[in-house]
Coordinates of C-alpha atoms in Angstrom, one line a residue:
Chain A
X1348 CA 24.7 32.8 48.4
X1349 CA 27.9 34.8 48.9
X1350 CA 30.3 34.1 46.1
X1351 CA 33.9 35.1 45.9
X1352 CA 34.8 38.6 47.0
X1353 CA 35.0 39.4 43.3
X1354 CA 31.3 40.1 42.9
X1355 CA 31.2 42.5 45.8
X1356 CA 34.3 44.5 44.8
X1357 CA 33.8 44.7 41.0
X1358 CA 31.2 47.3 40.0
X1359 CA 28.0 45.7 38.5
X1360 CA 28.4 47.5 35.2
X1361 CA 31.8 46.2 34.4
X1362 CA 32.0 43.0 32.5
X1363 CA 34.1 41.7 35.2
X1364 CA 37.0 39.5 34.3
X1365 CA 37.5 36.4 36.5
X1366 CA 34.8 34.4 38.2
X1367 CA 31.2 35.7 38.1
X1368 CA 28.2 34.3 39.9
X1369 CA 26.7 33.2 36.7
X1370 CA 29.9 31.2 35.9
X1371 CA 29.4 29.2 39.0
X1372 CA 25.8 28.4 38.0
X1373 CA 26.9 27.5 34.4
X1374 CA 29.9 25.4 35.4
X1375 CA 27.9 23.8 38.2
X1376 CA 24.9 22.9 36.1
X1377 CA 26.8 21.6 33.1
X1378 CA 29.2 19.6 35.3
X1379 CA 26.3 18.1 37.2
X1380 CA 24.5 17.1 33.9
X1381 CA 27.8 15.9 32.5
X1382 CA 28.5 13.6 35.5
X1383 CA 24.9 12.3 35.3
X1384 CA 25.3 11.6 31.6
X1385 CA 28.5 9.7 32.2
X1386 CA 26.9 7.7 35.0
X1387 CA 23.9 6.9 32.7
X1388 CA 26.4 5.2 30.2
X1389 CA 27.3 2.6 32.9
X1390 CA 24.3 0.3 32.4
X1391 CA 24.7 0.5 28.7
X1392 CA 28.2 -0.9 29.1
X1393 CA 27.8 -3.4 31.8
X1394 CA 24.9 -5.0 30.1
X1395 CA 27.4 -6.5 27.6
X1396 CA 29.3 -8.4 30.3
X1397 CA 28.5 -12.1 30.8
X1398 CA 25.0 -12.3 32.3
X1399 CA 24.0 -14.4 35.3
X1400 CA 22.9 -17.3 33.2
X1401 CA 26.2 -17.4 31.4
X1402 CA 28.1 -17.3 34.7
X1403 CA 25.9 -20.1 36.0
X1404 CA 27.6 -22.5 33.6
X1405 CA 30.9 -22.1 35.4
X1406 CA 31.5 -25.7 36.3
X1407 CA 31.1 -29.0 34.4
X1408 CA 31.4 -32.5 36.0
X1409 CA 33.1 -35.1 33.9
X1410 CA 33.1 -38.9 34.4
X1411 CA 36.5 -40.2 33.3
X1412 CA 36.1 -43.8 34.3
X1413 CA 35.6 -45.0 30.7
X1414 CA 38.7 -43.2 29.2
X1415 CA 41.4 -45.8 28.6
X1416 CA 45.1 -44.9 28.3
X1417 CA 45.8 -43.4 24.9
X1418 CA 42.2 -42.1 24.6
X1419 CA 40.7 -38.7 25.1
X1420 CA 37.3 -37.1 25.3
X1421 CA 36.1 -33.6 24.5
X1422 CA 33.6 -32.0 26.9
X1423 CA 32.0 -28.6 27.0
X1424 CA 32.7 -26.1 29.8
X1425 CA 31.4 -22.5 29.5
X1426 CA 30.6 -23.3 25.9
X1427 CA 34.3 -24.0 25.3
X1428 CA 35.7 -27.4 24.4
X1429 CA 37.9 -29.1 27.1
X1430 CA 40.2 -32.0 26.2
X1431 CA 40.5 -34.7 28.8
X1432 CA 43.3 -37.1 27.8
X1433 CA 44.5 -40.3 29.5
X1434 CA 48.2 -40.3 28.6
X1435 CA 50.1 -43.6 28.0
X1436 CA 53.4 -44.2 29.9
X1437 CA 55.2 -43.6 26.5
X1438 CA 53.6 -40.2 26.0
X1439 CA 54.4 -39.2 29.6
X1440 CA 58.0 -40.2 29.0
X1441 CA 58.1 -38.2 25.8
X1442 CA 56.8 -35.2 27.5
X1443 CA 59.3 -35.4 30.4
X1444 CA 62.2 -36.0 28.0
X1445 CA 61.9 -32.5 26.5
X1446 CA 64.5 -30.1 27.9
X1447 CA 62.8 -26.9 29.2
X1448 CA 65.1 -24.7 27.1
X1449 CA 63.5 -26.1 23.9
X1450 CA 60.0 -24.8 25.0
X1451 CA 58.5 -21.6 24.0
X1452 CA 56.3 -21.5 27.1
X1453 CA 58.3 -23.6 29.6
X1454 CA 56.2 -25.8 31.8
X1455 CA 56.7 -29.4 32.9
X1456 CA 54.1 -32.0 32.6
X1457 CA 53.9 -32.2 36.4
X1458 CA 53.1 -28.5 36.5
X1459 CA 50.3 -29.1 34.1
X1460 CA 48.7 -32.0 35.9
X1461 CA 47.6 -32.9 39.4
X1462 CA 50.1 -34.7 41.7
X1463 CA 49.9 -38.5 41.3
X1464 CA 47.6 -38.0 38.3
X1465 CA 50.2 -37.2 35.7
X1466 CA 48.4 -39.3 33.1
X1467 CA 45.3 -37.1 33.2
X1468 CA 46.0 -34.1 31.0
X1469 CA 43.1 -31.7 31.1
X1470 CA 43.4 -28.6 28.9
X1471 CA 41.1 -26.2 27.0
X1472 CA 40.7 -27.3 23.4
X1473 CA 41.2 -23.7 22.3
X1474 CA 44.4 -23.0 20.3
X1475 CA 46.2 -20.1 21.9
X1476 CA 46.8 -18.6 18.5
X1477 CA 43.4 -17.5 17.3
X1478 CA 41.0 -19.8 19.1
X1479 CA 40.4 -22.8 16.7
X1480 CA 39.9 -26.2 18.1
X1481 CA 43.0 -28.3 17.5
X1482 CA 42.8 -31.9 16.2
X1483 CA 44.2 -34.9 18.0
X1484 CA 41.7 -35.7 20.8
X1485 CA 39.6 -37.9 18.6
X1486 CA 40.6 -41.4 17.4
X1487 CA 42.5 -41.2 14.2
X1488 CA 42.8 -37.4 14.1
X1489 CA 46.1 -35.7 13.0
X1490 CA 48.2 -35.2 16.2
X1491 CA 51.0 -33.5 14.4
X1492 CA 54.7 -34.3 14.6
X1493 CA 54.9 -34.0 18.4
X1494 CA 52.1 -36.5 19.1
X1495 CA 49.9 -34.1 20.9
X1496 CA 47.6 -31.7 19.0
X1497 CA 47.7 -30.1 15.7
X1498 CA 45.7 -27.0 14.9
X1499 CA 44.4 -27.1 11.3
X1500 CA 43.8 -23.4 11.0
X1501 CA 47.4 -22.1 11.1
X1502 CA 49.4 -25.1 11.8
X1503 CA 50.3 -24.8 15.5
X1504 CA 51.7 -28.1 16.9
X1505 CA 51.5 -29.2 20.5
X1506 CA 53.3 -32.1 22.2
X1507 CA 51.9 -34.8 24.5
X1508 CA 51.8 -32.3 27.4
X1509 CA 49.8 -29.9 25.1
X1510 CA 52.7 -27.5 25.0
X1511 CA 53.3 -25.4 22.0
X1512 CA 56.3 -26.6 20.0
X1513 CA 56.0 -25.2 16.5
X1514 CA 53.7 -22.8 14.7
X1515 CA 52.3 -19.3 15.5
X1516 CA 50.6 -20.0 18.8
X1517 CA 52.4 -18.2 21.7
X1518 CA 51.3 -20.3 24.7
X1519 CA 50.6 -23.9 25.7
X1520 CA 47.0 -25.0 25.7
X1521 CA 45.5 -23.5 28.8
X1522 CA 44.9 -25.7 31.9
X1523 CA 41.6 -24.7 33.5
X1524 CA 40.8 -24.9 37.2
X1525 CA 39.6 -28.4 38.0
X1526 CA 39.6 -30.9 40.8
X1527 CA 39.2 -34.6 41.2
X1528 CA 36.0 -35.0 43.3
X1529 CA 36.6 -38.8 43.3
X1530 CA 39.1 -41.0 41.5
X1531 CA 36.8 -41.1 38.4
X1532 CA 35.0 -37.7 38.6
X1533 CA 36.5 -34.4 37.6
X1534 CA 34.8 -31.0 38.2
X1535 CA 36.1 -28.5 35.7
X1536 CA 35.9 -24.9 36.8
X1537 CA 36.1 -25.7 40.5
X1538 CA 38.9 -23.9 42.2
X1539 CA 40.2 -26.9 44.3
X1540 CA 43.6 -28.1 45.3
Chain B
X937 CA 18.1 30.1 8.4
X938 CA 14.8 32.0 8.7
X939 CA 15.7 35.6 9.4
X940 CA 18.1 38.0 7.9
X941 CA 19.7 38.8 11.2
X942 CA 20.4 35.1 12.0
X943 CA 24.0 34.9 13.0
X944 CA 26.2 33.1 10.4
X945 CA 28.4 30.3 11.5
X946 CA 32.0 31.5 12.0
X947 CA 34.3 28.6 12.9
X948 CA 36.9 29.8 15.3
X949 CA 39.2 26.7 15.4
X950 CA 41.2 26.1 12.2
X951 CA 40.1 22.4 12.2
X952 CA 36.4 23.5 12.3
X953 CA 37.1 25.8 9.4
X954 CA 38.7 23.0 7.5
X955 CA 35.7 20.8 8.1
X956 CA 33.2 23.5 7.3
X957 CA 34.7 24.2 3.9
X958 CA 34.4 20.5 3.0
X959 CA 31.3 19.4 4.8
X960 CA 29.2 22.2 6.3
X961 CA 27.6 20.0 8.8
X962 CA 28.7 22.1 11.8
X963 CA 27.1 25.1 10.0
X964 CA 23.8 23.2 9.6
X965 CA 23.8 22.2 13.3
X966 CA 24.6 25.8 14.3
X967 CA 21.8 27.2 12.2
X968 CA 19.3 24.5 13.5
X969 CA 19.9 24.3 17.2
X970 CA 22.8 26.7 17.9
X971 CA 23.3 30.4 18.0
X972 CA 22.3 30.7 14.4
X973 CA 18.6 30.0 14.9
X974 CA 16.7 33.1 16.1
X975 CA 13.7 32.2 18.3
X976 CA 10.9 34.4 19.5
X977 CA 11.9 35.7 22.9
X978 CA 8.5 35.2 24.5
X979 CA 8.2 31.4 24.3
X980 CA 6.7 30.0 27.5
X981 CA 7.3 26.6 29.0
X982 CA 4.8 24.8 26.8
X983 CA 7.4 25.3 24.0
X984 CA 9.8 23.0 25.8
X985 CA 8.0 19.8 24.9
X986 CA 9.3 19.4 21.4
X987 CA 12.9 19.2 22.6
X988 CA 11.7 16.8 25.3
X989 CA 10.1 14.5 22.7
X990 CA 13.4 14.5 20.9
X991 CA 15.2 13.5 24.1
X992 CA 12.8 10.6 24.8
X993 CA 13.1 9.4 21.2
X994 CA 16.8 9.3 21.8
X995 CA 16.4 7.4 25.1
X996 CA 14.1 4.9 23.4
X997 CA 16.5 4.3 20.5
X998 CA 19.5 3.8 22.8
X999 CA 17.8 1.6 25.4
X1000 CA 16.0 -0.3 22.5
X1001 CA 19.2 -1.1 20.6
X1002 CA 20.7 -2.4 23.8
X1003 CA 17.6 -4.5 24.7
X1004 CA 17.6 -6.0 21.2
X1005 CA 21.1 -7.4 22.0
X1006 CA 19.4 -9.8 24.5
X1007 CA 15.9 -10.2 23.2
X1008 CA 14.9 -13.4 21.4
X1009 CA 12.0 -12.9 18.9
X1010 CA 10.8 -16.5 19.1
X1011 CA 7.3 -17.4 20.2
X1012 CA 8.8 -20.0 22.6
X1013 CA 11.6 -17.8 23.9
X1014 CA 10.5 -14.2 23.8
X1015 CA 8.7 -14.2 27.2
X1016 CA 11.7 -15.7 29.0
X1017 CA 14.2 -13.6 27.2
X1018 CA 12.5 -10.5 28.6
X1019 CA 11.3 -11.7 32.0
X1020 CA 14.1 -14.1 32.9
X1021 CA 17.2 -13.1 30.8
X1022 CA 16.8 -9.3 30.6
X1023 CA 15.0 -8.7 33.9
X1024 CA 17.1 -11.1 36.1
X1025 CA 20.3 -12.3 34.3
X1026 CA 21.6 -9.4 32.2
X1027 CA 23.7 -6.9 34.1
X1028 CA 21.5 -3.8 34.6
X1029 CA 19.0 -5.4 32.3
X1030 CA 16.1 -4.6 34.6
X1031 CA 17.0 -0.9 34.5
X1032 CA 17.3 -0.8 30.7
X1033 CA 14.0 -2.6 30.3
X1034 CA 12.1 -0.4 32.8
X1035 CA 13.7 2.7 31.3
X1036 CA 12.4 1.6 27.8
X1037 CA 9.0 0.7 29.1
X1038 CA 8.5 4.0 30.9
X1039 CA 10.4 5.9 28.3
X1040 CA 7.6 5.0 25.9
X1041 CA 5.0 6.4 28.3
X1042 CA 6.9 9.6 28.8
X1043 CA 7.5 9.9 25.1
X1044 CA 3.7 9.9 24.7
X1045 CA 3.1 12.3 27.7
X1046 CA 5.4 15.0 26.3
X1047 CA 4.1 14.4 22.7
X1048 CA 0.5 14.9 23.9
X1049 CA 1.4 18.1 25.7
X1050 CA 3.3 19.2 22.5
X1051 CA 0.2 18.4 20.4
X1052 CA -2.2 20.2 22.7
X1053 CA 0.2 23.2 22.8
X1054 CA 0.0 23.3 19.0
X1055 CA -3.8 23.1 19.2
X1056 CA -4.1 26.0 21.7
X1057 CA -1.6 28.3 20.0
X1058 CA -2.7 27.6 16.5
X1059 CA 0.7 26.2 15.5
X1060 CA -1.0 24.3 12.6
X1061 CA -1.9 27.5 10.8
X1062 CA -0.2 29.0 7.8
X1063 CA 2.7 29.0 7.2
X1064 CA 3.2 26.0 9.4
X1065 CA 0.7 23.5 8.0
X1066 CA 3.4 21.1 6.9
X1067 CA 5.1 21.2 10.3
X1068 CA 1.8 20.2 11.8
X1069 CA 1.2 17.4 9.3
X1070 CA 4.7 16.0 9.6
X1071 CA 4.1 16.0 13.3
X1072 CA 1.0 13.9 12.8
X1073 CA 3.0 11.5 10.7
X1074 CA 5.4 11.2 13.5
X1075 CA 2.6 10.6 15.9
X1076 CA 1.1 7.8 13.7
X1077 CA 4.5 6.2 13.4
X1078 CA 4.9 6.4 17.2
X1079 CA 1.6 4.6 17.7
X1080 CA 2.6 1.8 15.3
X1081 CA 6.0 1.5 17.0
X1082 CA 4.6 1.5 20.5
X1083 CA 2.0 -1.1 19.6
X1084 CA 4.5 -3.5 18.0
X1085 CA 6.9 -2.9 20.9
X1086 CA 4.2 -3.9 23.3
X1087 CA 3.7 -7.2 21.5
X1088 CA 7.4 -8.2 21.9
X1089 CA 7.4 -9.5 25.5
X1090 CA 4.8 -12.0 24.4
X1091 CA 2.7 -11.9 27.5
X1092 CA -1.0 -12.1 27.7
X1093 CA -1.6 -8.4 26.9
X1094 CA 1.0 -8.5 24.1
X1095 CA -0.7 -11.4 22.5
X1096 CA -4.3 -10.1 22.8
X1097 CA -3.2 -6.6 21.9
X1098 CA -1.8 -8.0 18.6
X1099 CA -5.0 -10.0 18.1
X1100 CA -7.3 -7.0 18.7
X1101 CA -5.4 -4.4 16.8
X1102 CA -4.9 -6.6 13.7
X1103 CA -8.5 -7.4 14.1
X1104 CA -9.3 -3.8 13.2
X1105 CA -8.6 -4.7 9.6
X1106 CA -11.0 -7.5 9.6
X1107 CA -13.8 -4.9 9.9
X1108 CA -13.5 -4.0 6.3
X1109 CA -15.8 -6.0 4.1
X1110 CA -14.4 -8.6 1.7
X1111 CA -10.7 -7.6 1.8
X1112 CA -10.5 -7.2 5.6
X1113 CA -10.0 -10.8 6.7
X1114 CA -7.4 -11.7 4.0
X1115 CA -5.5 -8.5 5.0
X1116 CA -5.5 -9.5 8.6
X1117 CA -4.2 -12.9 7.8
X1118 CA -1.6 -11.4 5.5
X1119 CA -0.5 -9.0 8.2
X1120 CA -0.1 -11.7 10.8
X1121 CA 1.3 -14.4 8.5
X1122 CA -1.2 -16.8 10.1
X1123 CA -4.7 -17.1 11.4
X1124 CA -3.7 -15.8 14.9
X1125 CA -0.6 -14.1 16.2
X1126 CA 2.3 -16.5 16.3
X1127 CA 6.0 -16.8 15.3
X1128 CA 5.6 -15.0 11.9
X1129 CA 3.8 -12.0 13.4
X1130 CA 6.3 -11.7 16.3
X1131 CA 9.3 -11.8 14.1
X1132 CA 7.9 -9.2 11.7
X1133 CA 6.8 -6.9 14.6
X1134 CA 10.3 -7.1 16.0
X1135 CA 11.9 -6.2 12.7
X1136 CA 9.5 -3.3 12.2
X1137 CA 9.8 -2.2 15.8
X1138 CA 13.5 -1.8 15.2
X1139 CA 13.1 0.0 11.9
X1140 CA 10.3 2.5 12.6
X1141 CA 12.2 4.6 15.3
X1142 CA 14.8 5.5 12.6
X1143 CA 12.0 6.4 10.2
X1144 CA 10.6 8.6 13.0
X1145 CA 14.0 10.2 13.5
X1146 CA 14.1 11.0 9.7
X1147 CA 10.6 12.6 9.8
X1148 CA 11.7 14.5 12.9
X1149 CA 14.4 16.1 10.8
X1150 CA 11.8 17.0 8.1
X1151 CA 9.6 18.4 10.9
X1152 CA 12.3 20.6 12.2
X1153 CA 13.4 21.6 8.7
X1154 CA 9.9 22.7 7.9
X1155 CA 9.6 24.5 11.2
X1156 CA 12.8 26.5 10.6
X1157 CA 11.6 28.0 7.3
X1158 CA 9.1 30.3 9.0
X1159 CA 10.7 29.9 12.5
X1160 CA 9.0 28.9 15.7
X1161 CA 5.6 30.3 16.5
X1162 CA 5.1 32.0 19.9
X1163 CA 2.4 32.5 22.6
X1164 CA 1.1 35.7 20.9
X1165 CA 0.9 34.2 17.5
X1166 CA 2.2 37.5 16.1
X1167 CA 4.8 37.2 13.4
X1168 CA 8.4 38.1 14.2
X1169 CA 9.1 41.5 12.9
X1170 CA 12.7 42.4 13.7
X1171 CA 15.7 41.3 15.7
X1172 CA 14.3 42.7 18.9
X1173 CA 11.6 40.0 18.8
X1174 CA 14.1 37.1 18.9
X1175 CA 16.9 35.5 20.9
X1176 CA 19.5 33.1 19.6
X1177 CA 18.5 29.5 20.3
X1178 CA 21.9 29.0 22.0
X1179 CA 22.5 29.8 24.8
X1180 CA 19.0 31.1 25.7
X1181 CA 16.8 28.2 24.8
X1182 CA 19.4 25.5 25.2
X1183 CA 19.7 26.7 28.8
X1184 CA 15.9 26.8 29.3
X1185 CA 15.3 23.5 27.6
X1186 CA 18.3 22.0 29.5
X1187 CA 17.2 22.7 33.0
X1188 CA 13.6 21.9 32.2
X1189 CA 14.6 18.6 30.7
X1190 CA 16.5 17.9 33.9
X1191 CA 13.3 18.3 35.8
X1192 CA 11.3 16.1 33.5
X1193 CA 14.0 13.4 33.5
X1194 CA 13.9 13.5 37.3
X1195 CA 10.2 12.6 37.2
X1196 CA 11.0 9.9 34.6
X1197 CA 13.7 8.5 36.9
X1198 CA 11.3 8.5 39.9
X1199 CA 8.7 6.5 38.0
X1200 CA 11.3 4.2 36.5
X1201 CA 12.8 3.4 39.9
X1202 CA 9.9 3.5 42.2
X1203 CA 6.8 2.7 40.2
X1204 CA 8.1 1.0 37.1
X1205 CA 5.0 -1.1 36.5
X1206 CA 2.5 1.6 37.5
X1207 CA 1.6 2.4 33.8
X1208 CA 1.6 -1.2 32.7
X1209 CA -0.7 -4.2 33.2
X1210 CA 0.1 -7.1 35.5
X1211 CA -1.4 -9.5 33.0
X1212 CA 1.5 -9.0 30.7
X1213 CA 3.6 -11.0 33.2
X1214 CA 1.6 -14.1 32.2
X1215 CA 3.0 -15.8 29.2
X1216 CA 0.9 -15.5 26.0
X1217 CA -1.9 -18.1 25.9
X1218 CA -3.8 -18.4 22.6
X1219 CA -6.7 -20.1 24.3
X1220 CA -7.7 -17.7 27.1
X1221 CA -8.2 -13.9 26.8
X1222 CA -7.6 -11.8 30.0
X1223 CA -10.8 -10.7 31.7
X1224 CA -10.2 -7.0 31.3
X1225 CA -8.2 -6.3 28.1
X1226 CA -7.2 -2.7 27.4
X1227 CA -4.4 -1.2 25.5
X1228 CA -1.7 1.0 27.0
X1229 CA -2.9 4.2 28.5
X1230 CA -1.8 6.3 25.6
X1231 CA -4.4 4.6 23.3
X1232 CA -7.3 4.8 25.7
X1233 CA -9.1 7.8 24.1
X1234 CA -9.0 6.0 20.7
X1235 CA -10.0 2.8 22.3
X1236 CA -13.1 4.6 23.7
X1237 CA -14.0 5.9 20.3
X1238 CA -13.6 2.4 18.9
X1239 CA -15.9 0.9 21.5
X1240 CA -18.6 3.6 21.3
X1241 CA -20.2 2.1 18.2
X1242 CA -22.6 -0.5 19.5
X1243 CA -25.4 -0.6 16.9
X1244 CA -25.3 -1.4 13.2
X1245 CA -26.3 1.5 11.1
X1246 CA -26.0 1.0 7.3
X1247 CA -22.5 -0.4 8.0
X1248 CA -21.6 -2.8 10.7
X1249 CA -21.0 -1.2 14.1
X1250 CA -17.5 -2.8 14.1
X1251 CA -16.6 -1.0 10.9
X1252 CA -18.0 2.3 12.2
X1253 CA -15.8 2.0 15.2
X1254 CA -12.7 1.3 13.2
X1255 CA -13.4 4.1 10.7
X1256 CA -14.1 6.6 13.6
X1257 CA -11.0 5.7 15.4
X1258 CA -8.8 6.2 12.3
X1259 CA -10.8 9.2 11.4
X1260 CA -10.3 10.9 14.7
X1261 CA -6.6 11.2 13.9
X1262 CA -6.9 11.7 10.2
X1263 CA -9.2 14.7 10.6
X1264 CA -6.4 16.5 12.4
X1265 CA -4.6 16.6 9.0
X1266 CA -7.4 18.9 7.9
X1267 CA -7.2 21.2 10.9
X1268 CA -5.4 24.0 9.1
X1269 CA -8.5 24.3 6.9
X1270 CA -11.1 23.6 9.5
X1271 CA -10.0 26.5 11.7
X1272 CA -10.1 29.5 9.4
X1273 CA -9.5 32.2 12.1
X1274 CA -6.6 34.4 11.1
X1275 CA -5.6 34.8 14.7
X1276 CA -3.3 32.0 15.7
X1277 CA -3.0 32.2 19.5
X1278 CA -5.8 30.9 21.6
X1279 CA -4.9 33.6 24.1
X1280 CA -6.6 36.2 21.9
X1281 CA -9.6 34.0 21.1
X1282 CA -12.0 34.1 24.0
X1283 CA -14.6 31.7 22.6
X1284 CA -12.0 29.3 21.0
X1285 CA -10.2 29.2 24.3
X1286 CA -13.2 27.9 26.2
X1287 CA -13.9 25.2 23.6
X1288 CA -10.2 24.2 23.7
X1289 CA -10.5 23.4 27.4
X1290 CA -13.7 21.6 26.8
X1291 CA -11.8 19.5 24.2
X1292 CA -9.1 18.7 26.7
X1293 CA -11.7 17.6 29.2
X1294 CA -13.5 15.6 26.5
X1295 CA -10.2 13.7 25.6
X1296 CA -9.6 13.0 29.3
X1297 CA -13.1 11.6 29.6
X1298 CA -12.5 9.4 26.5
X1299 CA -9.2 8.3 28.1
X1300 CA -11.0 7.3 31.3
X1301 CA -13.7 5.4 29.5
X1302 CA -11.2 3.7 27.2
X1303 CA -9.2 2.4 30.2
X1304 CA -12.1 1.3 32.4
X1305 CA -14.2 -1.8 32.3
X1306 CA -17.4 -1.3 30.3
X1307 CA -20.8 -0.8 31.9
X1308 CA -24.0 1.0 30.7
X1309 CA -23.1 4.5 31.9
X1310 CA -19.5 4.4 30.8
X1311 CA -20.7 3.3 27.4
X1312 CA -23.1 6.2 27.2
X1313 CA -20.5 8.6 28.5
X1314 CA -18.0 7.4 25.9
X1315 CA -20.5 7.8 23.1
X1316 CA -21.3 11.4 24.1
X1317 CA -17.6 12.2 24.5
X1318 CA -16.7 10.6 21.1
X1319 CA -19.5 12.5 19.4
X1320 CA -18.3 15.7 21.0
X1321 CA -14.8 15.0 19.8
X1322 CA -16.0 15.0 16.2
X1323 CA -18.4 17.9 16.8
X1324 CA -15.5 20.0 18.1
X1325 CA -13.4 19.7 15.0
X1326 CA -16.0 19.4 12.3
X1327 CA -18.6 21.9 13.5
X1328 CA -17.5 24.0 16.5
X1329 CA -14.1 25.0 15.2
X1330 CA -15.4 26.3 11.8
X1331 CA -18.3 28.1 13.4
X1332 CA -16.1 29.7 16.1
X1333 CA -13.6 30.9 13.5
X1334 CA -16.4 32.4 11.5
X1335 CA -18.3 34.3 14.3
X1336 CA -15.7 35.0 17.0
X1337 CA -14.4 38.5 17.6
X1338 CA -10.8 38.1 18.7
X1339 CA -9.1 40.4 21.2
X1340 CA -6.7 43.0 19.7
X1341 CA -3.3 41.6 19.0
X1342 CA -0.1 43.3 20.2
X1343 CA 1.8 45.2 17.5
X1344 CA 4.9 43.1 18.0
X1345 CA 6.4 40.3 20.2
X1346 CA 8.8 42.7 21.9
X1347 CA 6.0 45.1 22.7
X1348 CA 3.9 42.3 24.3
X1349 CA 6.9 41.3 26.3
X1350 CA 8.2 44.8 27.2
X1351 CA 5.0 46.6 28.0
X1352 CA 6.4 47.4 31.3
X1353 CA 4.9 47.7 34.8
X1354 CA 2.8 50.7 33.9
X1355 CA 0.7 48.8 31.3
X1356 CA 0.6 45.7 33.4
X1357 CA -0.8 47.5 36.4
X1358 CA -3.3 49.6 34.5
X1359 CA -7.0 48.7 34.7
X1360 CA -8.4 46.7 31.9
X1361 CA -9.1 48.8 28.8
X1362 CA -7.4 52.0 30.2
X1363 CA -3.9 51.2 29.1
X1364 CA -1.9 54.3 28.2
X1365 CA -0.7 52.5 25.1
X1366 CA -3.6 51.3 23.0
X1367 CA -1.9 48.6 21.1
X1368 CA -0.6 46.7 24.1
X1369 CA -4.0 46.4 25.8
X1370 CA -4.6 43.0 24.6
X1371 CA -1.5 41.6 26.2
X1372 CA -2.5 43.2 29.5
X1373 CA -6.1 42.0 29.2
X1374 CA -5.2 38.5 28.5
X1375 CA -3.0 38.2 31.5

């Protein structure tokens, strides 16, 4: 293999400066092994990502026919709690009465529900502060001063549209992807309309 | 560490100097596997397998830690956690599991070559007896670890392997059966056994790593042996470990890892048993039950006792099987020849190769289904195994006339074309004849 002109011009005896044939071999071999070593790390890292059986739990079907106005249910989706709440007209009016300027994470109730189904508020039951499950979905639980949810861990308070109003949480309770597959059936996790 | 001309560690970077003054860890590493460890310059490729064993231990620990993140050590869930979750659901889980499975086999392959290299070149002789014995401790720990690891997938071979191996202990009179029940935590392998095997399978590799450190420490007191078996005399006989042997070990490891990758990717189950993909069933033993290939020679010794003689045949088998490894601890005193290297021992050399063939025969018999002639063959081979170590080796070392040894390592290496081309016995330089003759 003809290397750079260097090896031909520089006398053999001289400890030639610059690139020698052996340097090519050394750099080439070590670089090749190095790249191989880095590639070998990949499976050690990707194995920690959600596995196929975890991803298979990506949708949950919920029957909402039995949920009366003012009531709510807690269901599990991807091993996380989801709050499905049937708001009363009074709660909807309360939510719509709040001016956007007063909200930390401004969103209207209409933006957080499906068109024509404004009474169905579906959110993750995971406080956006540090992940506790807020109170307020069950009968008789503390709903906090804004009538929505109250997180017992660090005192975050959500209103009837599950928007953050007071406390350390930065965001409103997250609205997951969901769709009404029939008037009484909701598929959570489905990327529908 | 071992020789006066060993290069001392001289940190170049101020940060390294700062560390070295407070915790001389870089100094220890430099003296152990860096430029500060002088190694005989004439090592051949059989000396690469110790480093390779270290590489495979590392691969096993890394892949094992990762697999343990997904494995469930419950009798009801272990099989599916391996064959459904890890093999199908976990990202790259199939690769990690196959790498671990075949990594165990390759760990044993390189370790067996490493052990037989030690047998041929007399690496167990003074002053390296403790190096040899620590190596045997590592080997015993490896066998225990491999056995318990094989139980974890909780397939048919796992289950019946656990049953048979713990059954060894029941051979001992009176205490045997209670010991077996105590080891298993039950009357047959079940949840209790599986959980404790998992716990110990996770622990033992780290114990192995600790004994490996002792093994290397003990080795570095006299320094590595070499193919002539002649002691290192001066600096001309050695080369610094780094870069000379790191480079040689490095490229050779690349080649072996390539073979490992080929097996892992293209024949991952070649060295395993299909029956282990059947969930454990306590009520039906597979028709042909054998251990993994690396236990076959010992399994053959175990099975070669078929008749009661004073003691029960079952007990003889177990004693012989354990004895076949334990007697290796006494090897430094069974072989009294002052010449280390088999290259200068014409009679020993022939018996060494007979031993290799004998162990291969034992391996074949241990892995094959039994019939009358295999049983007889196994019995002869097992008898020869003990004969080799207990009778032949002491006799050979007493009566053999070894070939003349080279005066030094450098002389044996640098005897030049003249001596190499000379007819046998007519070398112009007397002392170096041996090296020329042996080639």
